[in-house]
PDB file of C-alpha atoms in Angstrom:
ATOM      1  CA  MET X   1      84.301  59.218  51.356  1.00 49.00           C
ATOM      2  CA  LYS X   2      86.968  61.163  49.442  1.00 56.00           C
ATOM      3  CA  PRO X   3      87.782  64.527  51.070  1.00 52.00           C
ATOM      4  CA  PRO X   4      86.475  67.533  49.103  1.00 55.00           C
ATOM      5  CA  ASP X   5      88.796  69.144  46.581  1.00 63.00           C
ATOM      6  CA  PRO X   6      90.267  72.189  48.372  1.00 59.00           C
ATOM      7  CA  ALA X   7      90.188  74.130  45.113  1.00 65.00           C
ATOM      8  CA  ALA X   8      86.415  73.707  44.950  1.00 84.00           C
ATOM      9  CA  LEU X   9      85.783  75.114  48.441  1.00 93.00           C
ATOM     10  CA  PRO X  10      85.272  78.831  49.139  1.00 91.00           C
ATOM     11  CA  HIS X  11      88.495  80.173  50.624  1.00 92.00           C
ATOM     12  CA  SER X  12      89.257  83.211  52.772  1.00 90.00           C
ATOM     13  CA  PRO X  13      92.931  84.257  52.688  1.00 91.00           C
ATOM     14  CA  ALA X  14      92.395  86.214  55.920  1.00 88.00           C
ATOM     15  CA  ALA X  15      91.093  83.133  57.723  1.00 92.00           C
ATOM     16  CA  GLU X  16      94.084  81.195  56.457  1.00 93.00           C
ATOM     17  CA  ARG X  17      96.496  83.810  57.787  1.00 92.00           C
ATOM     18  CA  ASN X  18      94.981  84.436  61.206  1.00 93.00           C
ATOM     19  CA  ARG X  19      93.911  80.919  62.195  1.00 95.00           C
ATOM     20  CA  ALA X  20      97.238  79.975  63.820  1.00 95.00           C
ATOM     21  CA  PRO X  21      97.573  83.074  66.054  1.00 95.00           C
ATOM     22  CA  ILE X  22      93.917  82.849  67.098  1.00 95.00           C
ATOM     23  CA  LEU X  23      94.349  79.157  67.895  1.00 97.00           C
ATOM     24  CA  ALA X  24      97.341  80.035  70.098  1.00 96.00           C
ATOM     25  CA  VAL X  25      95.129  82.397  72.113  1.00 95.00           C
ATOM     26  CA  LEU X  26      92.355  79.799  72.364  1.00 96.00           C
ATOM     27  CA  ARG X  27      94.818  77.188  73.628  1.00 96.00           C
ATOM     28  CA  ALA X  28      95.883  79.596  76.366  1.00 95.00           C
ATOM     29  CA  LEU X  29      92.293  80.350  77.391  1.00 95.00           C
ATOM     30  CA  LEU X  30      90.481  77.040  77.109  1.00 97.00           C
ATOM     31  CA  ALA X  31      90.224  73.867  79.141  1.00 97.00           C
ATOM     32  CA  PRO X  32      91.103  70.558  77.427  1.00 97.00           C
ATOM     33  CA  GLY X  33      87.477  69.956  76.450  1.00 98.00           C
ATOM     34  CA  GLY X  34      84.083  71.564  76.191  1.00 98.00           C
ATOM     35  CA  ARG X  35      81.331  72.740  73.871  1.00 98.00           C
ATOM     36  CA  ALA X  36      81.961  75.633  71.469  1.00 98.00           C
ATOM     37  CA  LEU X  37      79.482  77.701  69.491  1.00 98.00           C
ATOM     38  CA  GLU X  38      80.854  79.682  66.567  1.00 98.00           C
ATOM     39  CA  ILE X  39      78.823  82.650  65.319  1.00 98.00           C
ATOM     40  CA  ALA X  40      79.210  83.654  61.648  1.00 96.00           C
ATOM     41  CA  SER X  41      81.352  80.699  60.582  1.00 97.00           C
ATOM     42  CA  GLY X  42      81.527  81.877  56.954  1.00 95.00           C
ATOM     43  CA  THR X  43      83.658  79.533  54.886  1.00 95.00           C
ATOM     44  CA  GLY X  44      84.168  77.212  57.863  1.00 97.00           C
ATOM     45  CA  GLN X  45      87.966  77.374  57.780  1.00 97.00           C
ATOM     46  CA  HIS X  46      88.240  78.446  61.408  1.00 98.00           C
ATOM     47  CA  ALA X  47      85.794  75.786  62.586  1.00 98.00           C
ATOM     48  CA  ALA X  48      87.722  73.054  60.777  1.00 98.00           C
ATOM     49  CA  HIS X  49      91.152  74.215  61.941  1.00 98.00           C
ATOM     50  CA  PHE X  50      90.242  74.819  65.568  1.00 98.00           C
ATOM     51  CA  ALA X  51      88.187  71.644  65.963  1.00 98.00           C
ATOM     52  CA  ALA X  52      90.951  69.511  64.431  1.00 98.00           C
ATOM     53  CA  ALA X  53      93.512  71.075  66.767  1.00 98.00           C
ATOM     54  CA  LEU X  54      91.258  70.854  69.842  1.00 98.00           C
ATOM     55  CA  PRO X  55      89.851  67.313  69.697  1.00 98.00           C
ATOM     56  CA  GLY X  56      88.357  67.568  73.186  1.00 98.00           C
ATOM     57  CA  TRP X  57      86.000  70.288  71.997  1.00 98.00           C
ATOM     58  CA  ARG X  58      82.687  69.772  70.236  1.00 98.00           C
ATOM     59  CA  TRP X  59      82.392  72.622  67.724  1.00 98.00           C
ATOM     60  CA  GLN X  60      78.982  73.923  66.624  1.00 98.00           C
ATOM     61  CA  PRO X  61      79.310  76.162  63.541  1.00 98.00           C
ATOM     62  CA  THR X  62      76.537  78.575  62.549  1.00 98.00           C
ATOM     63  CA  ASP X  63      75.904  81.217  59.943  1.00 97.00           C
ATOM     64  CA  VAL X  64      73.033  83.468  58.931  1.00 96.00           C
ATOM     65  CA  ALA X  65      73.452  82.283  55.322  1.00 94.00           C
ATOM     66  CA  ALA X  66      72.528  78.658  54.704  1.00 95.00           C
ATOM     67  CA  GLU X  67      74.486  78.731  51.447  1.00 94.00           C
ATOM     68  CA  CYS X  68      77.656  78.640  53.584  1.00 95.00           C
ATOM     69  CA  PHE X  69      76.790  75.232  54.990  1.00 97.00           C
ATOM     70  CA  GLY X  70      78.353  73.231  52.158  1.00 96.00           C
ATOM     71  CA  ALA X  71      81.684  75.007  52.618  1.00 96.00           C
ATOM     72  CA  ILE X  72      81.585  74.595  56.408  1.00 97.00           C
ATOM     73  CA  THR X  73      80.949  70.865  56.055  1.00 97.00           C
ATOM     74  CA  GLY X  74      83.546  70.544  53.307  1.00 97.00           C
ATOM     75  CA  TRP X  75      86.357  72.182  55.260  1.00 97.00           C
ATOM     76  CA  ALA X  76      85.574  70.058  58.322  1.00 97.00           C
ATOM     77  CA  ALA X  77      85.697  66.899  56.204  1.00 96.00           C
ATOM     78  CA  ARG X  78      88.953  67.968  54.605  1.00 95.00           C
ATOM     79  CA  ALA X  79      90.501  68.540  58.063  1.00 96.00           C
ATOM     80  CA  GLY X  80      89.181  65.217  59.361  1.00 97.00           C
ATOM     81  CA  ALA X  81      87.422  67.118  62.154  1.00 98.00           C
ATOM     82  CA  ALA X  82      84.700  64.688  63.196  1.00 98.00           C
ATOM     83  CA  ASN X  83      83.978  66.890  66.235  1.00 98.00           C
ATOM     84  CA  VAL X  84      82.369  69.575  64.049  1.00 98.00           C
ATOM     85  CA  ALA X  85      78.587  69.348  64.283  1.00 98.00           C
ATOM     86  CA  PRO X  86      76.330  70.014  61.284  1.00 98.00           C
ATOM     87  CA  PRO X  87      75.996  73.775  60.784  1.00 98.00           C
ATOM     88  CA  ARG X  88      72.890  75.614  61.966  1.00 98.00           C
ATOM     89  CA  ARG X  89      71.370  78.858  60.713  1.00 98.00           C
ATOM     90  CA  LEU X  90      71.735  81.609  63.298  1.00 98.00           C
ATOM     91  CA  ASP X  91      71.094  85.338  63.189  1.00 97.00           C
ATOM     92  CA  VAL X  92      72.358  86.840  66.458  1.00 96.00           C
ATOM     93  CA  ARG X  93      69.319  89.144  66.572  1.00 96.00           C
ATOM     94  CA  ASP X  94      66.962  86.190  66.910  1.00 97.00           C
ATOM     95  CA  ALA X  95      65.906  84.609  70.183  1.00 95.00           C
ATOM     96  CA  PRO X  96      66.133  81.827  71.005  1.00 94.00           C
ATOM     97  CA  TRP X  97      69.220  80.574  69.211  1.00 98.00           C
ATOM     98  CA  PRO X  98      69.493  79.127  66.621  1.00 98.00           C
ATOM     99  CA  SER X  99      67.145  80.858  64.173  1.00 97.00           C
ATOM    100  CA  GLU X 100      65.713  77.616  62.801  1.00 96.00           C
ATOM    101  CA  GLY X 101      65.090  74.191  64.245  1.00 96.00           C
ATOM    102  CA  ALA X 102      65.208  73.129  67.872  1.00 97.00           C
ATOM    103  CA  PRO X 103      66.768  75.649  70.293  1.00 97.00           C
ATOM    104  CA  PHE X 104      70.121  74.781  71.813  1.00 98.00           C
ATOM    105  CA  SER X 105      69.360  72.678  74.870  1.00 96.00           C
ATOM    106  CA  GLU X 106      72.770  72.766  76.568  1.00 97.00           C
ATOM    107  CA  PRO X 107      74.997  75.725  77.460  1.00 98.00           C
ATOM    108  CA  PHE X 108      78.305  76.339  75.728  1.00 98.00           C
ATOM    109  CA  ASP X 109      81.701  76.727  77.359  1.00 98.00           C
ATOM    110  CA  LEU X 110      82.890  78.971  74.526  1.00 97.00           C
ATOM    111  CA  ILE X 111      81.112  81.302  72.115  1.00 97.00           C
ATOM    112  CA  TYR X 112      83.500  82.455  69.396  1.00 97.00           C
ATOM    113  CA  SER X 113      83.041  84.961  66.590  1.00 96.00           C
ATOM    114  CA  ALA X 114      85.538  86.481  64.184  1.00 94.00           C
ATOM    115  CA  ASN X 115      85.059  89.624  62.115  1.00 89.00           C
ATOM    116  CA  LEU X 116      81.356  89.998  62.821  1.00 91.00           C
ATOM    117  CA  LEU X 117      80.832  93.095  64.948  1.00 88.00           C
ATOM    118  CA  HIS X 118      82.495  95.691  62.717  1.00 82.00           C
ATOM    119  CA  ILE X 119      80.589  94.781  59.539  1.00 83.00           C
ATOM    120  CA  SER X 120      77.149  93.923  60.895  1.00 86.00           C
ATOM    121  CA  PRO X 121      74.119  96.121  61.702  1.00 85.00           C
ATOM    122  CA  PRO X 122      74.560  98.039  64.976  1.00 86.00           C
ATOM    123  CA  GLU X 123      71.962  95.983  66.823  1.00 92.00           C
ATOM    124  CA  CYS X 124      74.102  92.849  66.359  1.00 93.00           C
ATOM    125  CA  GLY X 125      76.562  93.917  69.077  1.00 92.00           C
ATOM    126  CA  PRO X 126      74.038  94.000  71.922  1.00 94.00           C
ATOM    127  CA  ALA X 127      72.322  90.919  70.482  1.00 96.00           C
ATOM    128  CA  LEU X 128      75.567  88.950  70.586  1.00 96.00           C
ATOM    129  CA  MET X 129      76.173  89.915  74.213  1.00 94.00           C
ATOM    130  CA  GLN X 130      72.606  89.109  75.232  1.00 95.00           C
ATOM    131  CA  GLY X 131      72.671  85.774  73.410  1.00 96.00           C
ATOM    132  CA  ALA X 132      75.977  84.902  75.035  1.00 96.00           C
ATOM    133  CA  ALA X 133      74.515  85.673  78.456  1.00 95.00           C
ATOM    134  CA  ARG X 134      71.689  83.227  77.678  1.00 96.00           C
ATOM    135  CA  HIS X 135      73.780  80.419  76.226  1.00 97.00           C
ATOM    136  CA  LEU X 136      77.134  80.460  78.049  1.00 97.00           C
ATOM    137  CA  ALA X 137      77.727  78.038  80.897  1.00 96.00           C
ATOM    138  CA  PRO X 138      78.869  79.602  84.194  1.00 95.00           C
ATOM    139  CA  GLY X 139      82.510  80.529  83.727  1.00 94.00           C
ATOM    140  CA  GLY X 140      82.155  80.237  79.946  1.00 96.00           C
ATOM    141  CA  LEU X 141      83.927  82.617  77.574  1.00 96.00           C
ATOM    142  CA  LEU X 142      82.812  84.850  74.732  1.00 95.00           C
ATOM    143  CA  VAL X 143      85.828  85.361  72.478  1.00 95.00           C
ATOM    144  CA  THR X 144      85.645  87.774  69.557  1.00 94.00           C
ATOM    145  CA  TYR X 145      88.229  88.734  66.958  1.00 92.00           C
ATOM    146  CA  GLY X 146      88.181  91.902  64.900  1.00 84.00           C
ATOM    147  CA  PRO X 147      89.598  95.388  64.327  1.00 78.00           C
ATOM    148  CA  TYR X 148      88.838  96.992  67.685  1.00 77.00           C
ATOM    149  CA  LEU X 149      89.857 100.602  68.271  1.00 74.00           C
ATOM    150  CA  GLU X 150      91.156 101.215  71.794  1.00 77.00           C
ATOM    151  CA  ASP X 151      92.031 104.547  73.362  1.00 82.00           C
ATOM    152  CA  GLY X 152      95.785 105.020  73.413  1.00 86.00           C
ATOM    153  CA  VAL X 153      96.510 101.816  71.457  1.00 83.00           C
ATOM    154  CA  PRO X 154      97.912 102.304  67.923  1.00 84.00           C
ATOM    155  CA  THR X 155      96.191 100.425  65.127  1.00 82.00           C
ATOM    156  CA  ALA X 156      97.021  99.693  61.502  1.00 82.00           C
ATOM    157  CA  PRO X 157      96.245 102.389  58.887  1.00 85.00           C
ATOM    158  CA  GLY X 158      94.234  99.801  56.981  1.00 80.00           C
ATOM    159  CA  ASN X 159      91.964  99.282  59.979  1.00 78.00           C
ATOM    160  CA  LEU X 160      91.357 103.034  60.240  1.00 81.00           C
ATOM    161  CA  ALA X 161      90.616 103.332  56.523  1.00 83.00           C
ATOM    162  CA  PHE X 162      88.215 100.410  56.671  1.00 77.00           C
ATOM    163  CA  ASP X 163      86.468 101.909  59.716  1.00 76.00           C
ATOM    164  CA  GLN X 164      86.024 105.236  57.912  1.00 81.00           C
ATOM    165  CA  ASP X 165      84.654 103.477  54.842  1.00 80.00           C
ATOM    166  CA  LEU X 166      82.147 101.530  56.950  1.00 75.00           C
ATOM    167  CA  ARG X 167      80.998 104.725  58.671  1.00 77.00           C
ATOM    168  CA  ARG X 168      80.447 106.413  55.310  1.00 80.00           C
ATOM    169  CA  ARG X 169      78.366 103.507  54.050  1.00 74.00           C
ATOM    170  CA  HIS X 170      76.563 102.900  57.352  1.00 67.00           C
ATOM    171  CA  PRO X 171      76.197 106.242  59.174  1.00 67.00           C
ATOM    172  CA  ARG X 172      74.555 104.678  62.224  1.00 60.00           C
ATOM    173  CA  GLY X 173      77.807 102.939  63.040  1.00 53.00           C
ATOM    174  CA  PRO X 174      78.282 100.015  65.441  1.00 49.00           C
ATOM    175  CA  ALA X 175      76.426 100.040  68.733  1.00 44.00           C
ATOM    176  CA  PRO X 176      78.478  99.656  71.937  1.00 42.00           C
ATOM    177  CA  PRO X 177      78.021  96.285  73.669  1.00 39.00           C
ATOM    178  CA  ARG X 178      75.433  96.405  76.438  1.00 36.00           C
ATOM    179  CA  GLY X 179      73.614  93.864  78.549  1.00 34.00           C
ATOM    180  CA  ARG X 180      74.017  91.778  81.656  1.00 36.00           C
ATOM    181  CA  GLY X 181      75.972  88.630  82.389  1.00 38.00           C
ATOM    182  CA  ALA X 182      79.347  89.688  80.996  1.00 41.00           C
ATOM    183  CA  ALA X 183      82.458  90.771  82.845  1.00 42.00           C
ATOM    184  CA  ARG X 184      84.926  93.433  81.784  1.00 43.00           C
ATOM    185  CA  PRO X 185      86.643  92.267  78.582  1.00 53.00           C
ATOM    186  CA  GLY X 186      90.164  90.935  78.735  1.00 62.00           C
ATOM    187  CA  ARG X 187      92.694  91.659  76.024  1.00 64.00           C
ATOM    188  CA  ARG X 188      95.253  89.262  74.607  1.00 62.00           C
ATOM    189  CA  PRO X 189      97.991  90.869  72.483  1.00 53.00           C
ATOM    190  CA  ALA X 190      98.225  89.356  69.022  1.00 52.00           C
ATOM    191  CA  PRO X 191     101.523  87.973  67.700  1.00 45.00           C
ATOM    192  CA  ALA X 192     103.447  89.732  64.964  1.00 42.00           C
ATOM    193  CA  ARG X 193     101.747  89.863  61.586  1.00 42.00           C
ATOM    194  CA  THR X 194     101.853  86.696  59.526  1.00 37.00           C
ATOM    195  CA  PRO X 195     104.089  87.271  56.477  1.00 34.00           C
ATOM    196  CA  ARG X 196     102.337  87.650  53.119  1.00 32.00           C
ATOM    197  CA  PRO X 197     103.763  86.636  49.752  1.00 31.00           C
ATOM    198  CA  ALA X 198     105.842  89.428  48.241  1.00 33.00           C
ATOM    199  CA  GLY X 199     103.728  91.933  46.368  1.00 31.00           C
ATOM    200  CA  GLN X 200     100.382  90.706  47.714  1.00 29.00           C
ATOM    201  CA  GLN X 201      98.158  93.584  48.778  1.00 29.00           C
ATOM    202  CA  PRO X 202      95.216  92.701  51.030  1.00 27.00           C
ATOM    203  CA  ALA X 203      91.757  94.113  50.506  1.00 28.00           C
ATOM    204  CA  ALA X 204      90.272  96.361  53.159  1.00 25.00           C
ATOM    205  CA  GLY X 205      88.221  93.528  54.626  1.00 23.00           C
ATOM    206  CA  VAL X 206      91.312  91.383  54.984  1.00 22.00           C
ATOM    207  CA  ARG X 207      93.118  94.145  56.838  1.00 23.00           C
ATOM    208  CA  ALA X 208      90.184  94.282  59.214  1.00 24.00           C
ATOM    209  CA  GLY X 209      91.061  90.759  60.255  1.00 26.00           C
ATOM    210  CA  SER X 210      94.783  91.410  60.402  1.00 25.00           C
ATOM    211  CA  LEU X 211      96.933  90.346  63.281  1.00 26.00           C
ATOM    212  CA  GLU X 212      97.162  93.767  64.882  1.00 30.00           C
ATOM    213  CA  CYS X 213      93.581  93.103  65.991  1.00 34.00           C
ATOM    214  CA  PRO X 214      93.619  91.262  69.339  1.00 40.00           C
ATOM    215  CA  PRO X 215      90.916  88.818  70.374  1.00 48.00           C
ATOM    216  CA  ALA X 216      88.719  90.239  73.156  1.00 49.00           C
ATOM    217  CA  ARG X 217      87.352  88.093  75.933  1.00 48.00           C
ATOM    218  CA  TYR X 218      84.175  88.280  78.002  1.00 46.00           C
ATOM    219  CA  GLN X 219      83.531  85.863  80.856  1.00 48.00           C
ATOM    220  CA  SER X 220      80.080  84.792  81.934  1.00 49.00           C
ATOM    221  CA  HIS X 221      79.019  85.375  85.535  1.00 45.00           C
ATOM    222  CA  SER X 222      75.561  83.876  85.226  1.00 43.00           C
TER     223      SER X 222
END
């Protein structure tokens, strides 16, 4: 089968920019092989890139929107990533996971999500932690990427502006992670920002996924 035309696939410039630094962190954290569950796969660019670079890992993409499935499958085919499973529909607030079809029958060694927590309803934070506690294997990792504000740690002005805009539009704001089965998060500093073409100005949502935002790590103790 001929690989899909890249021009015909939905494309996220932010995912294109941050995939290499995130992959570097994953390489440092992960064993040579395992089972990965990605929450909110979106276009599928991360799933395709990570699975192609980590052939010992079986990657299970998911998204709440089934209309993303064609893009997820297309990017995996373009990357030649045969270790990407067919996407499943998953809303983190549902239990069990996934939201449709047979529940996952085996635990995952990695649950990964990028740019979900800061733009989702506040109940999604606790739901992600609780779902991870249910579905992570002992010693498994929950790795998230996004614009996290930390006391005493400078952040990009774009992240602050985007946070203020989200709070205006959603006054309830994000809920702090709660639940059992997760250890204290670890922090991995992100590399320097990936250069952009001259004159290109990112949208607020792209800044939210910028490289000042370090992946956070939670380890299962179940």
